XYZ file of C-alpha atoms in Angstrom:
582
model
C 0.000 0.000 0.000
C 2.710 1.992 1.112
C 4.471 1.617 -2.380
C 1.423 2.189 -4.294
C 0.677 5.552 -2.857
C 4.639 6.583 -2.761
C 4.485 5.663 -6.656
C 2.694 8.576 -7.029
C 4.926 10.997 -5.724
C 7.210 11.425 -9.103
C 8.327 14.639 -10.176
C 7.802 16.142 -6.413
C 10.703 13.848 -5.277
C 13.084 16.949 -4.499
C 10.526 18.433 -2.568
C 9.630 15.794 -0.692
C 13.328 14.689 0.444
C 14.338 18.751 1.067
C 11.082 19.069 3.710
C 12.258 17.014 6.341
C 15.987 18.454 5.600
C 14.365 21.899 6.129
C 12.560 20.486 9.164
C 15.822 19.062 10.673
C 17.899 22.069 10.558
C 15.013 23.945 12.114
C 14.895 21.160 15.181
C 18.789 21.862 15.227
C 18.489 25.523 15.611
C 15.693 25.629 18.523
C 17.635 23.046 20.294
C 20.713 25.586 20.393
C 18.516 28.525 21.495
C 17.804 27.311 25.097
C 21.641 26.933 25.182
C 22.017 29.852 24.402
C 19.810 31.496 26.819
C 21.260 29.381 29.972
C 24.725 31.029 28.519
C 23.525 34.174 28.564
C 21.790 33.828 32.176
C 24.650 31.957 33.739
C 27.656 33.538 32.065
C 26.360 37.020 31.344
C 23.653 38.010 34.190
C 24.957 36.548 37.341
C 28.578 37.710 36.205
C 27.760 40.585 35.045
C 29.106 40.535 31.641
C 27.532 42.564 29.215
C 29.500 41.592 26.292
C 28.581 38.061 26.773
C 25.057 38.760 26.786
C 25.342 40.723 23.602
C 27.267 38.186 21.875
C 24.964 35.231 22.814
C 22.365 37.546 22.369
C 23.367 38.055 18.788
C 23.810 34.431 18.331
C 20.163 33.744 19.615
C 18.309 36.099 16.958
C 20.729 34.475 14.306
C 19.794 31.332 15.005
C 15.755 31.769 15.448
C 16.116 33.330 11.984
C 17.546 30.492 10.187
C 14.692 28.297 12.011
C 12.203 30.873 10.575
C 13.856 30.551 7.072
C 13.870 27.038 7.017
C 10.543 26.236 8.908
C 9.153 28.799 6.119
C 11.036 26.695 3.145
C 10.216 23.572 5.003
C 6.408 24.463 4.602
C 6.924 25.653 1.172
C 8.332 22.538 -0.345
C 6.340 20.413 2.309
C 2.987 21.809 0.692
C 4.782 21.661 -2.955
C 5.705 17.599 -2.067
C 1.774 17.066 -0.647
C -0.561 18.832 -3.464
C 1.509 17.147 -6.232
C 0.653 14.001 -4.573
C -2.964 14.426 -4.748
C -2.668 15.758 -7.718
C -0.991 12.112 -9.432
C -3.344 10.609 -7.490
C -6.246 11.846 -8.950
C -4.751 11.588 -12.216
C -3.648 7.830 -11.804
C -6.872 6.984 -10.086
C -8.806 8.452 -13.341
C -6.349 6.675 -15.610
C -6.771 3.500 -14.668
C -11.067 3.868 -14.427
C -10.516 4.958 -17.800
C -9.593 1.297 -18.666
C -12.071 -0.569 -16.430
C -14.465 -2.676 -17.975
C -18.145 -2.754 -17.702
C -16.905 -5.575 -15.304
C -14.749 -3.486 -13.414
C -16.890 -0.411 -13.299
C -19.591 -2.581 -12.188
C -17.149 -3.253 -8.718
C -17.481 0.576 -7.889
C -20.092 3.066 -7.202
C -19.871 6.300 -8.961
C -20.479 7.727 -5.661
C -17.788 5.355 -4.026
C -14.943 6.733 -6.678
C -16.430 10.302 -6.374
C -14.968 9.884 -2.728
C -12.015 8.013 -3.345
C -11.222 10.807 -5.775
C -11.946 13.974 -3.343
C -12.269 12.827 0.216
C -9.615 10.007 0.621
C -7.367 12.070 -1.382
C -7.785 15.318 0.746
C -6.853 12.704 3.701
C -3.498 11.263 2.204
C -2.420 14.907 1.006
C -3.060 16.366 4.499
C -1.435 13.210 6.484
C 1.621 13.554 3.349
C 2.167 17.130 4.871
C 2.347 15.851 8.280
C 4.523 13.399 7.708
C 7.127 15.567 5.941
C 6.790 18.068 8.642
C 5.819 17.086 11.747
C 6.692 13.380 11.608
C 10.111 14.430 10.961
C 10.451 17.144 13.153
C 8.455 16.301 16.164
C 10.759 13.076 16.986
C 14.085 14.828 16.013
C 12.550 17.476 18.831
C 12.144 14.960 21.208
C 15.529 13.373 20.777
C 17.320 15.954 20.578
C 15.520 17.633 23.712
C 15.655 14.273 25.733
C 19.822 14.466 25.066
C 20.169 18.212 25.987
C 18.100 17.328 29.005
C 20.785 14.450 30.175
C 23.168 16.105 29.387
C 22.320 18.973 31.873
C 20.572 16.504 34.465
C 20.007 13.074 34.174
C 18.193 12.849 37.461
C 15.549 15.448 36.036
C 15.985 14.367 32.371
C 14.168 10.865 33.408
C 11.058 12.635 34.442
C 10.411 13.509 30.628
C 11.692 10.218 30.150
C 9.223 8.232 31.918
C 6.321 10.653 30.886
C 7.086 10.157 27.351
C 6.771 6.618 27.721
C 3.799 6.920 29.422
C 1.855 9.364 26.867
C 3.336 7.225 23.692
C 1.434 3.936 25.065
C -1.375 5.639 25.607
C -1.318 7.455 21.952
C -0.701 4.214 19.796
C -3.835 2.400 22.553
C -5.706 5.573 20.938
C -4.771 5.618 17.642
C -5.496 1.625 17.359
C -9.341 2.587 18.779
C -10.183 5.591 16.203
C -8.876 3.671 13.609
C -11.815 1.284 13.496
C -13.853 4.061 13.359
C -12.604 5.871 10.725
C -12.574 2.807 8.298
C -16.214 2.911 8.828
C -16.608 6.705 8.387
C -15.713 6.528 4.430
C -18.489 3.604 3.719
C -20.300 6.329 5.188
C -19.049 8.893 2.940
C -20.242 6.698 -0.200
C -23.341 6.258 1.228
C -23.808 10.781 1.564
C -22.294 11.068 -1.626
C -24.793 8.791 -3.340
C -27.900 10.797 -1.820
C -26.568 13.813 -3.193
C -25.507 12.335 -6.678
C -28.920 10.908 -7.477
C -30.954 13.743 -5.923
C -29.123 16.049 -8.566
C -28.905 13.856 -11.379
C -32.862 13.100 -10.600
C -34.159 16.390 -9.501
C -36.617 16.892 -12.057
C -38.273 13.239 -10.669
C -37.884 13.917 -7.436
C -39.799 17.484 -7.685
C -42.370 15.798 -9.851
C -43.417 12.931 -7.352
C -43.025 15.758 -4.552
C -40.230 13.125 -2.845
C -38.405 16.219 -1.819
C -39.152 15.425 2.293
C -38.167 12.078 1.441
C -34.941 13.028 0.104
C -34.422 15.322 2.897
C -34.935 12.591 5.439
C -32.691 10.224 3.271
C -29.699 12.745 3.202
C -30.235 13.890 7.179
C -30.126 10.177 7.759
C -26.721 9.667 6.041
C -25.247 12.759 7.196
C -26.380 11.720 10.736
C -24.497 8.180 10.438
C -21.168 10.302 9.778
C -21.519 12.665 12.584
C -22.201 9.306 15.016
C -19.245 7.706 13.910
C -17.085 10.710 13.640
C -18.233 11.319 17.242
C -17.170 8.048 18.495
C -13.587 8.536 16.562
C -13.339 12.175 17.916
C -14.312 11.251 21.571
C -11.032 8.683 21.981
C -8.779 11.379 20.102
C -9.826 14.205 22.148
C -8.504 12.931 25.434
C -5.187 13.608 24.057
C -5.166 17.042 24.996
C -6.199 16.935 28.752
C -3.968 14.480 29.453
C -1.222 16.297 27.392
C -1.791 19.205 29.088
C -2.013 17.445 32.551
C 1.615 15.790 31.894
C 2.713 19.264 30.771
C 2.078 21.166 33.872
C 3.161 17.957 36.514
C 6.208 17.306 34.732
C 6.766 21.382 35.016
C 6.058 21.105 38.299
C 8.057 18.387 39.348
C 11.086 20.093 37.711
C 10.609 23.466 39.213
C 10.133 21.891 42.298
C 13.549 19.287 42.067
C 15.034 21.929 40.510
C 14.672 24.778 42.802
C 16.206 22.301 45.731
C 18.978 21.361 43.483
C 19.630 25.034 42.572
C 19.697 25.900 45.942
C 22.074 22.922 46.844
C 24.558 24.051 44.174
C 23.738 21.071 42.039
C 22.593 22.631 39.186
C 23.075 26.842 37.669
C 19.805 28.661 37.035
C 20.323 28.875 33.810
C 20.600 24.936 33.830
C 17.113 24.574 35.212
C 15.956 27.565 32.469
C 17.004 25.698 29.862
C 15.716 22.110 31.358
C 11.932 23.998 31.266
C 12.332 25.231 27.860
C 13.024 21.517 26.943
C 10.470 20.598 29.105
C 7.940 22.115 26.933
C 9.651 21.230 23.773
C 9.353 17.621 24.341
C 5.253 17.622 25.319
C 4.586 19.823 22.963
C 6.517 17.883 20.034
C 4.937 14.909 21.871
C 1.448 16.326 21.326
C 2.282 17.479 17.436
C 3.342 13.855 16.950
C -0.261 12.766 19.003
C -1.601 14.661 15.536
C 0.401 13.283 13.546
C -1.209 9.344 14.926
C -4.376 10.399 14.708
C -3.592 11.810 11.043
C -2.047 8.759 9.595
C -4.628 6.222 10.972
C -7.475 8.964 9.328
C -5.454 8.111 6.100
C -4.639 4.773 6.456
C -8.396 3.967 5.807
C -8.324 6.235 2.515
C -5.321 4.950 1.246
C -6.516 1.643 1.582
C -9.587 2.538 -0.775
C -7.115 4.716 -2.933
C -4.881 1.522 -3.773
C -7.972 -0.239 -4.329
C -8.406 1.684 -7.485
C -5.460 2.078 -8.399
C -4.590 -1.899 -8.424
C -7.693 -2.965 -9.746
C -6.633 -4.661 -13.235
C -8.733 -4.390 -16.267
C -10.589 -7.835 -17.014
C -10.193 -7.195 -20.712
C -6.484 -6.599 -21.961
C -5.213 -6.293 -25.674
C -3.176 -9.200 -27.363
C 0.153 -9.038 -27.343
C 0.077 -8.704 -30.821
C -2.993 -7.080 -31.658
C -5.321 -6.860 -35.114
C -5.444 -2.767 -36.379
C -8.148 -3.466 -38.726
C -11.767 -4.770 -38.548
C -11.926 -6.015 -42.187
C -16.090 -5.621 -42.730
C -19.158 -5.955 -40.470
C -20.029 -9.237 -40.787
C -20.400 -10.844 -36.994
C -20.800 -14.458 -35.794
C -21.706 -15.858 -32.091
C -20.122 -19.730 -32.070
C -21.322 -21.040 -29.148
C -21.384 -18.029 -26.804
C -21.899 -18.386 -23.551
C -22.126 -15.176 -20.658
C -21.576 -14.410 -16.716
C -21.749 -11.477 -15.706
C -20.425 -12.821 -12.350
C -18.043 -15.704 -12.421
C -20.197 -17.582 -8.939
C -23.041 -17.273 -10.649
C -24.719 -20.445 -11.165
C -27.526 -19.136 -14.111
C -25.838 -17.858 -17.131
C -26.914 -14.436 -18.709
C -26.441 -15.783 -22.560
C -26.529 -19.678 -23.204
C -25.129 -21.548 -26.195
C -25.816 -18.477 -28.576
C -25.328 -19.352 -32.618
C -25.865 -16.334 -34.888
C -24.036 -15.417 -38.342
C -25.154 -11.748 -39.170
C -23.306 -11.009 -43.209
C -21.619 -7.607 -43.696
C -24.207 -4.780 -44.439
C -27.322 -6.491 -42.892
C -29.618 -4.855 -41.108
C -30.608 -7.274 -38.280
C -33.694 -6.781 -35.708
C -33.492 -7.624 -31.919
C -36.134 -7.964 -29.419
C -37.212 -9.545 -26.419
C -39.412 -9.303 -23.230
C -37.425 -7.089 -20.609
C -34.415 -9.155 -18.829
C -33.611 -11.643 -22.154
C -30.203 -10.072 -22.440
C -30.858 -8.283 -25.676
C -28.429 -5.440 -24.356
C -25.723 -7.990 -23.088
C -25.466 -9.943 -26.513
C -24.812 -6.651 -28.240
C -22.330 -5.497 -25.332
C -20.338 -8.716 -26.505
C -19.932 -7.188 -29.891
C -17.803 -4.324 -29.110
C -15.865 -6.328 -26.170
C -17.842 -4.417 -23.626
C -17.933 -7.381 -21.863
C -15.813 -10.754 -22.679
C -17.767 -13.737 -23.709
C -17.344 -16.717 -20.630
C -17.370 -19.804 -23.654
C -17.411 -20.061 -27.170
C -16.406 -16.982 -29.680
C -17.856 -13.431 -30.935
C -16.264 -13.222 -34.536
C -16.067 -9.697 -36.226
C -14.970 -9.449 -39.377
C -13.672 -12.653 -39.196
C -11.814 -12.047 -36.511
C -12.278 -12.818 -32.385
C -13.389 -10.044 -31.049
C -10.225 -10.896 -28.299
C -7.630 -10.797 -31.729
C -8.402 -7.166 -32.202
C -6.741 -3.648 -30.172
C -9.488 -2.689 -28.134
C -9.860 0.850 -29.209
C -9.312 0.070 -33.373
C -12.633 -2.416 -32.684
C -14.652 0.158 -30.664
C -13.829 2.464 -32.993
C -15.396 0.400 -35.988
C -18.692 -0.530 -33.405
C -20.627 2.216 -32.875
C -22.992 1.406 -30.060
C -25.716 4.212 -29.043
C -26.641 2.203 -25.513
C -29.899 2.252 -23.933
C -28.946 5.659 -21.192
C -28.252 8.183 -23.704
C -25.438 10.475 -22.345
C -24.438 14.129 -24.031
C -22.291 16.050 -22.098
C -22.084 20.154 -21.412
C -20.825 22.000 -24.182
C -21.861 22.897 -27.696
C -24.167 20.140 -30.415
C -21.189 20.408 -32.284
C -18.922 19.520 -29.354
C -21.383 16.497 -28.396
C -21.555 15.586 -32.031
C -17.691 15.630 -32.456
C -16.920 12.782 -29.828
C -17.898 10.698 -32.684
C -15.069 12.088 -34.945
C -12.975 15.189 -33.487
C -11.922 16.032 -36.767
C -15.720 16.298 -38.251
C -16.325 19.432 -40.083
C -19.479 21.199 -39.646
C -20.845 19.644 -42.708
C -20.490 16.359 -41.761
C -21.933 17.073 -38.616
C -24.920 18.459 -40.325
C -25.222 15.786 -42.878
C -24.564 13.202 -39.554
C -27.781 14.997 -38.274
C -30.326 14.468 -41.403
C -29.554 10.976 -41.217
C -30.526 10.733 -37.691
C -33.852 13.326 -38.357
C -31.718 15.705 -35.818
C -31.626 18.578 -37.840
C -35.178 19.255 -37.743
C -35.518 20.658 -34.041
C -31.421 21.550 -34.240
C -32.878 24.694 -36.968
C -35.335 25.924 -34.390
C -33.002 26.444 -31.690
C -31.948 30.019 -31.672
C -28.055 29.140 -32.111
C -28.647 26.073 -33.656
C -25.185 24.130 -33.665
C -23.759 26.200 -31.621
C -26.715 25.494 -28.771
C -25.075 25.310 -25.476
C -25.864 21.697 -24.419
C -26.308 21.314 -20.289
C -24.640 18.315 -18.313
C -26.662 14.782 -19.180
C -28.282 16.898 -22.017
C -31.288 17.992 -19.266
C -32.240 20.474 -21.493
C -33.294 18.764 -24.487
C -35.962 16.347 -24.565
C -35.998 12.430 -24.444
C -36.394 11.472 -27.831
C -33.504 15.157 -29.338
C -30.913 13.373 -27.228
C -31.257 9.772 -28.636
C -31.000 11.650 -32.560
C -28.128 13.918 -31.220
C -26.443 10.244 -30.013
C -27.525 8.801 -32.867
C -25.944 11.180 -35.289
C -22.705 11.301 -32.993
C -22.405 7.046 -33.240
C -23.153 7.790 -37.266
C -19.815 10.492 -37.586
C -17.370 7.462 -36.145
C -18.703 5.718 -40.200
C -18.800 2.242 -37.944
C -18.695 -1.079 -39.729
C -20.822 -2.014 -37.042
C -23.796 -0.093 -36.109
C -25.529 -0.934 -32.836
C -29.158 0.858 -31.557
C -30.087 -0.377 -28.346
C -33.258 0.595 -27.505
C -32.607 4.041 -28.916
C -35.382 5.334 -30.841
C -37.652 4.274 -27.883
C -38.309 8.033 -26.881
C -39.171 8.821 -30.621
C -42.773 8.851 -32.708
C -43.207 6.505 -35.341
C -42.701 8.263 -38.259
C -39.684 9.544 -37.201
C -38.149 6.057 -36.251
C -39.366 4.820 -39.845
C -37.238 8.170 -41.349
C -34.605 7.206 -39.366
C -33.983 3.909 -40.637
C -34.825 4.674 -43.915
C -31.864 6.894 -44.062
C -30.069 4.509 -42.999
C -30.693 1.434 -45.764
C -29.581 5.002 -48.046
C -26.635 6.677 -46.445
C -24.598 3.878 -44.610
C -25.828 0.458 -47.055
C -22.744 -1.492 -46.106
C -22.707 -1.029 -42.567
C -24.132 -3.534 -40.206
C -26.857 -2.144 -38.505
C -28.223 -3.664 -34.885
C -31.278 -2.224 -34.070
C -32.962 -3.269 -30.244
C -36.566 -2.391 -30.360
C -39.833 -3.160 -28.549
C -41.663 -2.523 -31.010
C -42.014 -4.534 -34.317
C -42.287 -1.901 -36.212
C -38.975 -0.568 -35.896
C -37.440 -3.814 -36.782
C -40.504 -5.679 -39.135
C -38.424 -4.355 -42.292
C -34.969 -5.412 -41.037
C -33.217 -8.621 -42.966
C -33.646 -10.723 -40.011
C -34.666 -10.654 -36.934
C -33.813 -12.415 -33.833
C -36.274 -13.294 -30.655
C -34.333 -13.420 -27.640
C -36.169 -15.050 -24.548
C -33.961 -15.767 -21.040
C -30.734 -15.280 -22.658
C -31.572 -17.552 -25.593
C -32.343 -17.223 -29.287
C -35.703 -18.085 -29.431
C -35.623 -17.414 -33.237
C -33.839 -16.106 -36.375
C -35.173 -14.700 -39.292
C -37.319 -12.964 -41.316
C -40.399 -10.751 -40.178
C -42.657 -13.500 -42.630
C -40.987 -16.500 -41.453
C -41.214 -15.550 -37.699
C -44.553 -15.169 -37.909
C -45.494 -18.559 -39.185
C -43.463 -20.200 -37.675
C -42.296 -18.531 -33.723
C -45.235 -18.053 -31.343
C -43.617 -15.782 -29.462
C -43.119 -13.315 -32.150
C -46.630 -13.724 -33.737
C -48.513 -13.133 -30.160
C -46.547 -10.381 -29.503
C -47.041 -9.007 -33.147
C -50.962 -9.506 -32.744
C -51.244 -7.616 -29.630
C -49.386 -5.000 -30.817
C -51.328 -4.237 -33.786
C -54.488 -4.874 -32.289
C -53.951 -2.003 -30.088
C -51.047 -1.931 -28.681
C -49.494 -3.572 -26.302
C -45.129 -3.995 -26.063
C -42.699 -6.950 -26.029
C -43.602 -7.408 -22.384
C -47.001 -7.855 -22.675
C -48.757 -10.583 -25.346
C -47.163 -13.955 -24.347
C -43.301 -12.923 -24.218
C -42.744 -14.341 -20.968
């Protein structure tokens, strides 16, 4: 874990090794000052020697500057070392999501990366700091205190001895107590961060079932569970300071008191016992910033198990070693193809599947809800990895090909239509950055986008709002329609996306289609027959199998699935779910 996280550190490496330098010759310099002052007090005031208490004087302001200078660079570079840290965390952490699978993704919530990505980082670049800083400095304090102190006394040096002692087993029993608490505080975190990500994302639902005191209740709940467990985590770490503080003023008392007799016996110079205080208070205090630093470390400890997480989960798909850079044509076979989504799972999703689909085809799909319509296509594009058997593109395994050259030749426009903020154009040119406005338009007939792009006031140029919430169902399935049609696939996939469009514009649609793209392999998921009653084929999926394959005439002689559903459906009605599909 340790390694994973340090990884990240990279081009911050001087930073990070000149912090603790920083914070070492800063340690050096205070432990000199109290020195100093017994010098001045012993040496100067009870002799009477003003030009020793100049000099030393001198010396004293010379050496708190340097401790200012370097405790200043030591903060610099310290906060240099920590925010590039969170910065290559966050980028690494968004690298490697970027080549999860549906698999992988599937592992994660959105909400639970959302706080791996913000919280636990904040946590790892805040305990980062306090290691370079305090970790370093605090015990080099302590040493270096504890060694002035026997070297002055060592019959009063054992007080902070035995103290320290003391306060460190108590501060690791601590630390060991919170830390179970914390762990639990980020599930927590996931759980907050989900409220809030759906209640945004859904707002318009939520205001139109009036579920706002519901949500309310839902968010005070989770916020609630954090503030309990923080509590409980908070309540151990907080006795720190009283019994700090209590050590603190007995150990200052026990040396004033020892002290004074010793003073008085000869045994030890005022300026001695002076000095012995001012260590005194270095050493609990340091011993308190290191109590910080404990608590700190086990906070992050939790994170930075949840960052490595991410950052060590593996990909379930992978490129060959030597990879295929061009999908020859369209045509697509399933031999034998079987599917898991989850490798324990005892049903499979897909069983013994056996389709050949020629180049250029246009090929209908449909089934009741749940017959893995969506997961046969996801196969296609290597969304997913087949469990058994083989999905052959172009006469090629799908597993033969680089991952992105195959994607790029399978356009799939999935079921939860996504456009992001920014312009149409900018939405339309994920398809094909290098799309000129033409094609864009001409992308846009195709998909019968154009016709409500011309009223919009800016047209193209309309400024497009995160999720696309301000364009209706059935403009953001054309608008992803049109920006699947500017990649020119070999392999054109529709799942279930003219669903939020009339009739007559789903017949346009695919009209243009058989026109503009005739050799491209078009996949079209429908409920309805008549989106796919005029394809080449068509095939019936029912739990995960093939029920049938082939033509809209043949089906409905001979499949009764497909010719109950058909009758209800033109006698008024009715979709795949309804009409005997079951």
């Amino acid at each position: 874990m340790v390694k994973t996280i340090c990884a990240q550190i990279k081009e911050y490496k001087w930073a990070t090794i000149t912090t603790p330098v920083f914070m070492l010759l800063e340690v050096a310099m205070e432990t000199i000052i109290p020195l100093l002052m017994a010098s001045i007090i012993d040496d100067g005031v009870n002799k009477g020697d003003t030009h020793h208490i100049y000099v030393m004087g001198i010396w004293m302001i010379f050496a708190a500057l340097f401790a200012l200078i370097c405790g200043c660079l030591g903060a610099k570079y310290g906060s240099k070392a920590s925010m590039g840290l969170g910065k290559n965390l966050r980028k690494a952490m968004f690298r490697n999501i970027q080549t999860y699978s549906f698999a992988n993704i599937d592992k994660f919530s959105t909400a639970g990366l959302v706080t791996r990505m913000t919280t636990d980082v904040t946590n790892i670049q805040n305990a980062f700091m306090m290691i370079l800083r305090m970790a370093m400095r605090a015990p080099a304090s302590i040493i270096c205190a504890m060694a002035m102190s026997f070297f002055i006394s060592p019959q009063l040096a054992t007080i902070y001895l035995i103290a320290v002692i003391l306060l460190g087993g108590f501060l690791i029993f601590i630390s060991t107590k919170a830390m179970k608490y914390f762990e639990k505080a980020f599930e927590k975190y996931d759980e907050l961060n989900e409220s809030v990500q759906e209640n945004v994302s859904a707002i318009r639902v939520v205001k139109a079932y009036v579920r706002e005191n519901y949500e309310k209740k839902r968010f005070s709940k989770a916020a609630e569970n954090i503030y309990k467990v923080f509590t409980k985590a908070e309540s151990l770490v907080v006795c720190n300071t009283p019994l700090m503080q209590f050590t603190v003023y007995a150990c200052i008392l026990l040396i004033s008191w020892l002290g004074a007799h010793m003073v008085v016996g000869n045994e030890l110079s005022t300026g001695d016992l002076m000095a012995l205080l001012t260590y005194c208070m270095n050493i609990l205090m340091n011993l308190m910033m290191l109590s910080m630093v404990f608590v700190m470390i086990s906070l992050s400890l939790a994170s930075a198990r949840r960052i490595c997480e991410v950052l060590n989960e593996e990909s379930t798909l992978h490129n060959p070693d030597d990879p295929i850079m061009d999908v020859p044509d369209g045509s697509i076979k399933f031999d034998h193809v079987s599917f898991r989504y989850s490798k324990s799972s005892e049903t499979p999703i897909l069983s013994d599947i056996n389709l050949e689909i020629r180049s250029g085809e246009t090929i209908g799909i449909i089934g009741g809800t749940g017959s893995s319509k969506s997961s046969l296509v996801n196969l296609i594009s290597r969304l997913y990895d087949a469990g058994s058997g083989s999905v052959i593109v172009g006469g090629h395994d799908v597993r033969e090909y680089d991952m992105d050259t195959l994607r790029n030749q399978v356009a799939v426009v999935l079921q939860q239509n996504v456009l992001f903020s920014g312009s149409i154009l900018d939405n339309l040119r994920w398809g094909d950055k290098d799309a000129t406005d033409e094609q864009c338009i001409e992308a846009c007939k195709m998909a019968c986008a154009d016709e409500f792009i011309e009223t919009f006031p800016d047209k193209y140029d309309t400024h497009i709002e995160q999720g696309g919430t301000n364009v209706s169902g059935g403009q953001k399935q054309r608008l992803c329609i049109a920006r699947a049609l500017l990649k020119k696939p070999k392999v054109l996939i529709l799942d279930d996306s003219t669903s939020a469009v009339d009739t007559a514009t789903d017949a346009k649609i695919r009209a243009s289609f058989a026109k503009a793209i005739p050799g491209t392999t078009k996949l079209i998921i429908a409920q309805r027959i008549s989106s796919v009653m005029d394809a080449d084929k068509i095939i019936v999926m029912n739990n995960g199998c093939v029920d049938g394959f082939d033509t809209h005439e043949n089906l409905l002689k001979n499949n009764k699935i497909y010719r109950e559903v058909y009758d209800a459906q033109t006698n008024g009605g009715g979709d795949f779910d309804e009409g005997g599909a079951a």
